[in-house]
């Protein structure tokens, strides 16, 4: 049995004695351990120090946080939380180190000038600078961090503030000071604790958007490396042509058997989740396209993941659907997808759990997923709180009834409207509300027969808000369950939802991403100063929109998301000479090799000709060869049909 004796200074006490002796006057009280193992704690009533003795005979696990409460007092002892990472001899006497103190004056000054949203926007730019410069933002002066202040001023959180360049320099300096303290403080934070259990943990989570990504990334990469498993010999046989037929016939794969996602799920659902715990740029399985002339050197694997994402965000699967703003063409986030509210059967939840495992795979392997999900999905995955604004971000009219109630309520309270008029006006509403799928849901039992009136307005508002904020709880809980089997999920609680999104789905193909792609490009048989290479980058930046850039990436690499940083690239893009076209380059199309992230590019004589040829190639040549090959011919026979089930295609 191991025994640890720790002496911790009290942060507060009833007496004014200045001594540190444990034998000071006052009646000693036993403290009950709320979280921990067999332990005891004694402290004098006026003491400034107390001794904690922790005993545990389970030597395979370290003792974590202990929380103490005075017996019969109903309040916690105010001592520093102590984390024990290992066991020492029973005679060891370890004195706890108090957590570092955050410089509160500078923290308060920062909040007098900036809003929380504005500070988060500044941190986002600092993170971008850190990624581009590959430097820690705390190991340099604030003047060295060059921010694009003009882009900051276009932020909705910044534009209303009257700020000068000196304000931003000050903010950077204060954030550096704050982060220097947080780096050490994180050693004292138990991120596995649920909300409201530890004030220390809750406080750190509340300012997660102020913590530089550089520190989080270092911590995250370390835990990923220590929990990594070796690559397993797993192969998945995929009927690509059959999966395409789901779209051609406009049928929904309710039983998850015909889509690529469904085929992967059926073959991998009983595999140990350790198969997904791979390293950076390592494949979790080999994708064998049945009856197609391909050997998986990486291209078919990436192509399969890319097509699975397309299926997930389509009626081919009953899992995700366009958010209300997207269907109604209103407000923001019109391109995002939310879980289908009616898909809550045990089988559906298994599918969502598999989606969570794919999230974890993306975080480990850096093979990002082309998924467009809103904050209402990402936030619960990082133990963040969903707010009214997250709901409005996907459904602009979600609070329309609540706004009408507030407006009429103010008139009644200001005696500009009688209660009877409120009742007659609101009688059109009852205790039902359309969900994100447009189907009516009852807020209370028999809600369809209960009209909204003055006497029950608060109950209506309460139930409406409860429904909106928790509409996707079951779906996200299942995804989080799958994610937790692949990555150490407790560490995600210091991530912002945008940081999680970037680690799973990347940033798309913004101008910054094109800059990164150019940086990560090699040239064979030529150099970057040749005219056709200059045409190429001009085409990518000025001729292609974001959608076309994504299609180009799929064409040359079989994926629609670039890695977030240069360090995450498995290999560089290679632009090779197109030897067959030397005599007449304008007559040829480019040739892509998705397994090797390369393209044979003819030396086109003009930007217009290059744009025309590349667009045609990437729009018409995105499929793996289907002429038969190593996997033999595609079997032809009866396929199980879902025709008896509802199709979700329009």
PDB file of N, CA, C and O in Angstrom, residues 491-551:
ATOM      1  N   UNK A 491      -9.091  16.079 -22.935  1.00  0.00           N
ATOM      2  CA  UNK A 491      -8.241  17.217 -23.288  1.00  0.00           C
ATOM      3  C   UNK A 491      -8.942  18.191 -24.229  1.00  0.00           C
ATOM      4  O   UNK A 491      -8.521  19.339 -24.363  1.00  0.00           O
ATOM      5  N   UNK A 492      -9.992  17.722 -24.884  1.00  0.00           N
ATOM      6  CA  UNK A 492     -10.698  18.603 -25.823  1.00  0.00           C
ATOM      7  C   UNK A 492     -11.454  19.716 -25.110  1.00  0.00           C
ATOM      8  O   UNK A 492     -11.888  20.666 -25.750  1.00  0.00           O
ATOM      9  N   UNK A 493     -11.608  19.613 -23.801  1.00  0.00           N
ATOM     10  CA  UNK A 493     -12.388  20.632 -23.094  1.00  0.00           C
ATOM     11  C   UNK A 493     -11.660  21.965 -22.975  1.00  0.00           C
ATOM     12  O   UNK A 493     -12.237  22.940 -22.490  1.00  0.00           O
ATOM     13  N   UNK A 494     -10.387  22.045 -23.405  1.00  0.00           N
ATOM     14  CA  UNK A 494      -9.737  23.357 -23.494  1.00  0.00           C
ATOM     15  C   UNK A 494      -9.685  23.834 -24.940  1.00  0.00           C
ATOM     16  O   UNK A 494      -9.150  24.909 -25.222  1.00  0.00           O
ATOM     17  N   UNK A 495     -10.225  23.052 -25.864  1.00  0.00           N
ATOM     18  CA  UNK A 495     -10.338  23.482 -27.260  1.00  0.00           C
ATOM     19  C   UNK A 495     -11.553  24.389 -27.408  1.00  0.00           C
ATOM     20  O   UNK A 495     -12.557  24.221 -26.722  1.00  0.00           O
ATOM     21  N   UNK A 496     -11.479  25.339 -28.306  1.00  0.00           N
ATOM     22  CA  UNK A 496     -12.695  26.029 -28.743  1.00  0.00           C
ATOM     23  C   UNK A 496     -13.335  25.164 -29.818  1.00  0.00           C
ATOM     24  O   UNK A 496     -12.690  24.284 -30.408  1.00  0.00           O
ATOM     25  N   UNK A 497     -14.601  25.420 -30.098  1.00  0.00           N
ATOM     26  CA  UNK A 497     -15.257  24.591 -31.110  1.00  0.00           C
ATOM     27  C   UNK A 497     -14.631  24.804 -32.481  1.00  0.00           C
ATOM     28  O   UNK A 497     -14.543  23.869 -33.292  1.00  0.00           O
ATOM     29  N   UNK A 498     -14.138  26.008 -32.755  1.00  0.00           N
ATOM     30  CA  UNK A 498     -13.485  26.256 -34.044  1.00  0.00           C
ATOM     31  C   UNK A 498     -12.154  25.506 -34.152  1.00  0.00           C
ATOM     32  O   UNK A 498     -11.770  25.064 -35.236  1.00  0.00           O
ATOM     33  N   UNK A 499     -11.447  25.369 -33.033  1.00  0.00           N
ATOM     34  CA  UNK A 499     -10.195  24.610 -33.049  1.00  0.00           C
ATOM     35  C   UNK A 499     -10.464  23.138 -33.314  1.00  0.00           C
ATOM     36  O   UNK A 499      -9.718  22.479 -34.048  1.00  0.00           O
ATOM     37  N   UNK A 500     -11.533  22.617 -32.717  1.00  0.00           N
ATOM     38  CA  UNK A 500     -11.897  21.225 -32.988  1.00  0.00           C
ATOM     39  C   UNK A 500     -12.276  21.060 -34.451  1.00  0.00           C
ATOM     40  O   UNK A 500     -11.852  20.109 -35.115  1.00  0.00           O
ATOM     41  N   UNK A 501     -13.072  21.990 -34.969  1.00  0.00           N
ATOM     42  CA  UNK A 501     -13.476  21.935 -36.376  1.00  0.00           C
ATOM     43  C   UNK A 501     -12.252  21.917 -37.288  1.00  0.00           C
ATOM     44  O   UNK A 501     -12.189  21.140 -38.249  1.00  0.00           O
ATOM     45  N   UNK A 502     -11.255  22.753 -36.986  1.00  0.00           N
ATOM     46  CA  UNK A 502     -10.071  22.819 -37.844  1.00  0.00           C
ATOM     47  C   UNK A 502      -9.279  21.515 -37.806  1.00  0.00           C
ATOM     48  O   UNK A 502      -8.669  21.122 -38.802  1.00  0.00           O
ATOM     49  N   UNK A 503      -9.301  20.821 -36.658  1.00  0.00           N
ATOM     50  CA  UNK A 503      -8.555  19.568 -36.538  1.00  0.00           C
ATOM     51  C   UNK A 503      -9.263  18.396 -37.206  1.00  0.00           C
ATOM     52  O   UNK A 503      -8.646  17.385 -37.523  1.00  0.00           O
ATOM     53  N   UNK A 504     -10.567  18.524 -37.429  1.00  0.00           N
ATOM     54  CA  UNK A 504     -11.339  17.450 -38.060  1.00  0.00           C
ATOM     55  C   UNK A 504     -11.668  17.772 -39.508  1.00  0.00           C
ATOM     56  O   UNK A 504     -11.573  16.904 -40.389  1.00  0.00           O
ATOM     57  N   UNK A 505     -12.043  19.024 -39.774  1.00  0.00           N
ATOM     58  CA  UNK A 505     -12.512  19.388 -41.114  1.00  0.00           C
ATOM     59  C   UNK A 505     -11.657  20.432 -41.810  1.00  0.00           C
ATOM     60  O   UNK A 505     -11.903  20.750 -42.973  1.00  0.00           O
ATOM     61  N   UNK A 506     -10.647  20.996 -41.144  1.00  0.00           N
ATOM     62  CA  UNK A 506      -9.766  21.958 -41.791  1.00  0.00           C
ATOM     63  C   UNK A 506     -10.434  23.289 -42.055  1.00  0.00           C
ATOM     64  O   UNK A 506     -11.476  23.624 -41.488  1.00  0.00           O
ATOM     65  N   UNK A 507      -9.828  24.062 -42.973  1.00  0.00           N
ATOM     66  CA  UNK A 507     -10.292  25.414 -43.259  1.00  0.00           C
ATOM     67  C   UNK A 507     -10.888  25.568 -44.654  1.00  0.00           C
ATOM     68  O   UNK A 507     -11.199  26.666 -45.081  1.00  0.00           O
ATOM     69  N   UNK A 508     -11.006  24.490 -45.422  1.00  0.00           N
ATOM     70  CA  UNK A 508     -11.431  24.654 -46.811  1.00  0.00           C
ATOM     71  C   UNK A 508     -10.243  25.072 -47.665  1.00  0.00           C
ATOM     72  O   UNK A 508      -9.108  24.707 -47.390  1.00  0.00           O
ATOM     73  N   UNK A 509     -10.486  25.859 -48.706  1.00  0.00           N
ATOM     74  CA  UNK A 509      -9.409  26.305 -49.602  1.00  0.00           C
ATOM     75  C   UNK A 509      -9.421  27.824 -49.711  1.00  0.00           C
ATOM     76  O   UNK A 509      -9.753  28.396 -50.747  1.00  0.00           O
ATOM     77  N   UNK A 510      -9.084  28.473 -48.621  1.00  0.00           N
ATOM     78  CA  UNK A 510      -9.020  29.927 -48.586  1.00  0.00           C
ATOM     79  C   UNK A 510      -7.740  30.407 -49.267  1.00  0.00           C
ATOM     80  O   UNK A 510      -6.870  29.613 -49.639  1.00  0.00           O
ATOM     81  N   UNK A 511      -7.595  31.731 -49.407  1.00  0.00           N
ATOM     82  CA  UNK A 511      -6.366  32.296 -49.967  1.00  0.00           C
ATOM     83  C   UNK A 511      -5.149  31.893 -49.141  1.00  0.00           C
ATOM     84  O   UNK A 511      -4.069  31.631 -49.686  1.00  0.00           O
ATOM     85  N   UNK A 512      -5.317  31.847 -47.821  1.00  0.00           N
ATOM     86  CA  UNK A 512      -4.213  31.434 -46.952  1.00  0.00           C
ATOM     87  C   UNK A 512      -3.819  29.989 -47.234  1.00  0.00           C
ATOM     88  O   UNK A 512      -2.634  29.632 -47.184  1.00  0.00           O
ATOM     89  N   UNK A 513      -4.802  29.153 -47.528  1.00  0.00           N
ATOM     90  CA  UNK A 513      -4.507  27.752 -47.822  1.00  0.00           C
ATOM     91  C   UNK A 513      -3.784  27.606 -49.164  1.00  0.00           C
ATOM     92  O   UNK A 513      -2.939  26.731 -49.327  1.00  0.00           O
ATOM     93  N   UNK A 514      -4.113  28.478 -50.110  1.00  0.00           N
ATOM     94  CA  UNK A 514      -3.390  28.451 -51.391  1.00  0.00           C
ATOM     95  C   UNK A 514      -1.935  28.854 -51.173  1.00  0.00           C
ATOM     96  O   UNK A 514      -1.011  28.280 -51.764  1.00  0.00           O
ATOM     97  N   UNK A 515      -1.715  29.830 -50.282  1.00  0.00           N
ATOM     98  CA  UNK A 515      -0.337  30.210 -49.941  1.00  0.00           C
ATOM     99  C   UNK A 515       0.408  29.022 -49.346  1.00  0.00           C
ATOM    100  O   UNK A 515       1.582  28.786 -49.660  1.00  0.00           O
ATOM    101  N   UNK A 516      -0.266  28.273 -48.479  1.00  0.00           N
ATOM    102  CA  UNK A 516       0.351  27.099 -47.860  1.00  0.00           C
ATOM    103  C   UNK A 516       0.640  26.033 -48.911  1.00  0.00           C
ATOM    104  O   UNK A 516       1.716  25.410 -48.901  1.00  0.00           O
ATOM    105  N   UNK A 517      -0.313  25.825 -49.836  1.00  0.00           N
ATOM    106  CA  UNK A 517      -0.114  24.824 -50.881  1.00  0.00           C
ATOM    107  C   UNK A 517       1.087  25.179 -51.754  1.00  0.00           C
ATOM    108  O   UNK A 517       1.888  24.306 -52.115  1.00  0.00           O
ATOM    109  N   UNK A 518       1.239  26.455 -52.106  1.00  0.00           N
ATOM    110  CA  UNK A 518       2.376  26.873 -52.928  1.00  0.00           C
ATOM    111  C   UNK A 518       3.693  26.622 -52.179  1.00  0.00           C
ATOM    112  O   UNK A 518       4.688  26.191 -52.782  1.00  0.00           O
ATOM    113  N   UNK A 519       3.670  26.891 -50.896  1.00  0.00           N
ATOM    114  CA  UNK A 519       4.861  26.654 -50.080  1.00  0.00           C
ATOM    115  C   UNK A 519       5.222  25.164 -50.056  1.00  0.00           C
ATOM    116  O   UNK A 519       6.400  24.798 -50.010  1.00  0.00           O
ATOM    117  N   UNK A 520       4.201  24.318 -50.119  1.00  0.00           N
ATOM    118  CA  UNK A 520       4.411  22.873 -50.026  1.00  0.00           C
ATOM    119  C   UNK A 520       4.346  22.221 -51.412  1.00  0.00           C
ATOM    120  O   UNK A 520       3.753  21.153 -51.590  1.00  0.00           O
ATOM    121  N   UNK A 521       4.956  22.856 -52.414  1.00  0.00           N
ATOM    122  CA  UNK A 521       4.974  22.334 -53.779  1.00  0.00           C
ATOM    123  C   UNK A 521       6.404  22.202 -54.291  1.00  0.00           C
ATOM    124  O   UNK A 521       7.224  23.106 -54.105  1.00  0.00           O
ATOM    125  N   UNK A 522       6.673  21.059 -54.920  1.00  0.00           N
ATOM    126  CA  UNK A 522       7.947  20.829 -55.602  1.00  0.00           C
ATOM    127  C   UNK A 522       7.712  20.797 -57.109  1.00  0.00           C
ATOM    128  O   UNK A 522       6.579  20.572 -57.577  1.00  0.00           O
ATOM    129  N   UNK A 523       8.789  21.017 -57.866  1.00  0.00           N
ATOM    130  CA  UNK A 523       8.680  21.058 -59.329  1.00  0.00           C
ATOM    131  C   UNK A 523       9.687  20.084 -59.937  1.00  0.00           C
ATOM    132  O   UNK A 523      10.868  20.112 -59.591  1.00  0.00           O
ATOM    133  N   UNK A 524       9.209  19.216 -60.807  1.00  0.00           N
ATOM    134  CA  UNK A 524      10.080  18.258 -61.498  1.00  0.00           C
ATOM    135  C   UNK A 524      10.146  18.613 -62.978  1.00  0.00           C
ATOM    136  O   UNK A 524       9.111  18.755 -63.634  1.00  0.00           O
ATOM    137  N   UNK A 525      11.360  18.759 -63.496  1.00  0.00           N
ATOM    138  CA  UNK A 525      11.513  19.112 -64.902  1.00  0.00           C
ATOM    139  C   UNK A 525      11.274  20.575 -65.181  1.00  0.00           C
ATOM    140  O   UNK A 525      11.043  20.971 -66.323  1.00  0.00           O
ATOM    141  N   UNK A 526      11.318  21.404 -64.142  1.00  0.00           N
ATOM    142  CA  UNK A 526      11.105  22.841 -64.327  1.00  0.00           C
ATOM    143  C   UNK A 526      11.276  23.557 -63.005  1.00  0.00           C
ATOM    144  O   UNK A 526      11.756  23.002 -62.023  1.00  0.00           O
ATOM    145  N   UNK A 527      10.860  24.830 -62.944  1.00  0.00           N
ATOM    146  CA  UNK A 527      10.962  25.599 -61.710  1.00  0.00           C
ATOM    147  C   UNK A 527       9.804  26.580 -61.620  1.00  0.00           C
ATOM    148  O   UNK A 527       9.045  26.773 -62.582  1.00  0.00           O
ATOM    149  N   UNK A 528       9.669  27.216 -60.468  1.00  0.00           N
ATOM    150  CA  UNK A 528       8.519  28.075 -60.199  1.00  0.00           C
ATOM    151  C   UNK A 528       8.508  29.357 -61.021  1.00  0.00           C
ATOM    152  O   UNK A 528       7.490  30.063 -61.058  1.00  0.00           O
ATOM    153  N   UNK A 529       9.618  29.670 -61.703  1.00  0.00           N
ATOM    154  CA  UNK A 529       9.675  30.905 -62.487  1.00  0.00           C
ATOM    155  C   UNK A 529       9.272  30.717 -63.943  1.00  0.00           C
ATOM    156  O   UNK A 529       9.228  31.690 -64.706  1.00  0.00           O
ATOM    157  N   UNK A 530       8.951  29.496 -64.340  1.00  0.00           N
ATOM    158  CA  UNK A 530       8.528  29.266 -65.716  1.00  0.00           C
ATOM    159  C   UNK A 530       7.136  29.855 -65.945  1.00  0.00           C
ATOM    160  O   UNK A 530       6.303  29.875 -65.020  1.00  0.00           O
ATOM    161  N   UNK A 531       6.857  30.337 -67.163  1.00  0.00           N
ATOM    162  CA  UNK A 531       5.573  30.987 -67.443  1.00  0.00           C
ATOM    163  C   UNK A 531       4.358  30.132 -67.093  1.00  0.00           C
ATOM    164  O   UNK A 531       3.383  30.636 -66.513  1.00  0.00           O
ATOM    165  N   UNK A 532       4.375  28.827 -67.434  1.00  0.00           N
ATOM    166  CA  UNK A 532       3.178  28.018 -67.186  1.00  0.00           C
ATOM    167  C   UNK A 532       2.972  27.764 -65.691  1.00  0.00           C
ATOM    168  O   UNK A 532       1.834  27.584 -65.241  1.00  0.00           O
ATOM    169  N   UNK A 533       4.048  27.805 -64.890  1.00  0.00           N
ATOM    170  CA  UNK A 533       3.898  27.671 -63.438  1.00  0.00           C
ATOM    171  C   UNK A 533       3.286  28.949 -62.858  1.00  0.00           C
ATOM    172  O   UNK A 533       2.418  28.909 -61.974  1.00  0.00           O
ATOM    173  N   UNK A 534       3.712  30.089 -63.375  1.00  0.00           N
ATOM    174  CA  UNK A 534       3.104  31.354 -62.932  1.00  0.00           C
ATOM    175  C   UNK A 534       1.631  31.411 -63.319  1.00  0.00           C
ATOM    176  O   UNK A 534       0.798  31.910 -62.557  1.00  0.00           O
ATOM    177  N   UNK A 535       1.302  30.901 -64.520  1.00  0.00           N
ATOM    178  CA  UNK A 535      -0.106  30.806 -64.928  1.00  0.00           C
ATOM    179  C   UNK A 535      -0.891  29.955 -63.915  1.00  0.00           C
ATOM    180  O   UNK A 535      -2.023  30.283 -63.555  1.00  0.00           O
ATOM    181  N   UNK A 536      -0.267  28.854 -63.507  1.00  0.00           N
ATOM    182  CA  UNK A 536      -0.951  27.921 -62.611  1.00  0.00           C
ATOM    183  C   UNK A 536      -1.355  28.606 -61.305  1.00  0.00           C
ATOM    184  O   UNK A 536      -2.516  28.511 -60.871  1.00  0.00           O
ATOM    185  N   UNK A 537      -0.430  29.307 -60.652  1.00  0.00           N
ATOM    186  CA  UNK A 537      -0.751  29.928 -59.369  1.00  0.00           C
ATOM    187  C   UNK A 537      -1.687  31.124 -59.542  1.00  0.00           C
ATOM    188  O   UNK A 537      -2.506  31.413 -58.660  1.00  0.00           O
ATOM    189  N   UNK A 538      -1.590  31.790 -60.672  1.00  0.00           N
ATOM    190  CA  UNK A 538      -2.531  32.877 -60.957  1.00  0.00           C
ATOM    191  C   UNK A 538      -3.937  32.307 -61.148  1.00  0.00           C
ATOM    192  O   UNK A 538      -4.925  32.887 -60.692  1.00  0.00           O
ATOM    193  N   UNK A 539      -4.029  31.155 -61.811  1.00  0.00           N
ATOM    194  CA  UNK A 539      -5.314  30.477 -61.996  1.00  0.00           C
ATOM    195  C   UNK A 539      -5.904  30.086 -60.642  1.00  0.00           C
ATOM    196  O   UNK A 539      -7.099  30.304 -60.382  1.00  0.00           O
ATOM    197  N   UNK A 540      -5.093  29.510 -59.772  1.00  0.00           N
ATOM    198  CA  UNK A 540      -5.580  29.065 -58.466  1.00  0.00           C
ATOM    199  C   UNK A 540      -6.076  30.230 -57.615  1.00  0.00           C
ATOM    200  O   UNK A 540      -7.080  30.112 -56.899  1.00  0.00           O
ATOM    201  N   UNK A 541      -5.397  31.377 -57.714  1.00  0.00           N
ATOM    202  CA  UNK A 541      -5.751  32.511 -56.859  1.00  0.00           C
ATOM    203  C   UNK A 541      -6.845  33.388 -57.447  1.00  0.00           C
ATOM    204  O   UNK A 541      -7.732  33.853 -56.714  1.00  0.00           O
ATOM    205  N   UNK A 542      -6.787  33.624 -58.763  1.00  0.00           N
ATOM    206  CA  UNK A 542      -7.662  34.634 -59.356  1.00  0.00           C
ATOM    207  C   UNK A 542      -8.794  34.069 -60.212  1.00  0.00           C
ATOM    208  O   UNK A 542      -9.850  34.690 -60.318  1.00  0.00           O
ATOM    209  N   UNK A 543      -8.598  32.904 -60.802  1.00  0.00           N
ATOM    210  CA  UNK A 543      -9.625  32.349 -61.680  1.00  0.00           C
ATOM    211  C   UNK A 543     -10.547  31.363 -60.966  1.00  0.00           C
ATOM    212  O   UNK A 543     -11.723  31.278 -61.289  1.00  0.00           O
ATOM    213  N   UNK A 544      -9.999  30.613 -60.019  1.00  0.00           N
ATOM    214  CA  UNK A 544     -10.792  29.594 -59.332  1.00  0.00           C
ATOM    215  C   UNK A 544     -11.461  30.177 -58.092  1.00  0.00           C
ATOM    216  O   UNK A 544     -10.833  30.896 -57.309  1.00  0.00           O
ATOM    217  N   UNK A 545     -12.746  29.859 -57.921  1.00  0.00           N
ATOM    218  CA  UNK A 545     -13.402  30.169 -56.655  1.00  0.00           C
ATOM    219  C   UNK A 545     -13.114  29.040 -55.663  1.00  0.00           C
ATOM    220  O   UNK A 545     -12.432  28.068 -55.986  1.00  0.00           O
ATOM    221  N   UNK A 546     -13.628  29.154 -54.450  1.00  0.00           N
ATOM    222  CA  UNK A 546     -13.310  28.166 -53.420  1.00  0.00           C
ATOM    223  C   UNK A 546     -13.767  26.763 -53.816  1.00  0.00           C
ATOM    224  O   UNK A 546     -13.060  25.773 -53.595  1.00  0.00           O
ATOM    225  N   UNK A 547     -14.945  26.672 -54.430  1.00  0.00           N
ATOM    226  CA  UNK A 547     -15.467  25.368 -54.848  1.00  0.00           C
ATOM    227  C   UNK A 547     -14.566  24.719 -55.896  1.00  0.00           C
ATOM    228  O   UNK A 547     -14.305  23.507 -55.860  1.00  0.00           O
ATOM    229  N   UNK A 548     -14.074  25.510 -56.825  1.00  0.00           N
ATOM    230  CA  UNK A 548     -13.198  24.972 -57.868  1.00  0.00           C
ATOM    231  C   UNK A 548     -11.834  24.570 -57.298  1.00  0.00           C
ATOM    232  O   UNK A 548     -11.231  23.590 -57.743  1.00  0.00           O
ATOM    233  N   UNK A 549     -11.357  25.322 -56.328  1.00  0.00           N
ATOM    234  CA  UNK A 549     -10.104  24.940 -55.670  1.00  0.00           C
ATOM    235  C   UNK A 549     -10.250  23.586 -54.985  1.00  0.00           C
ATOM    236  O   UNK A 549      -9.345  22.752 -55.021  1.00  0.00           O
ATOM    237  N   UNK A 550     -11.388  23.382 -54.335  1.00  0.00           N
ATOM    238  CA  UNK A 550     -11.649  22.105 -53.672  1.00  0.00           C
ATOM    239  C   UNK A 550     -11.674  20.976 -54.699  1.00  0.00           C
ATOM    240  O   UNK A 550     -11.091  19.904 -54.480  1.00  0.00           O
ATOM    241  N   UNK A 551     -12.329  21.201 -55.840  1.00  0.00           N
ATOM    242  CA  UNK A 551     -12.384  20.175 -56.888  1.00  0.00           C
ATOM    243  C   UNK A 551     -10.988  19.855 -57.421  1.00  0.00           C
ATOM    244  O   UNK A 551     -10.684  18.704 -57.727  1.00  0.00           O
TER     245      UNK A 551
END
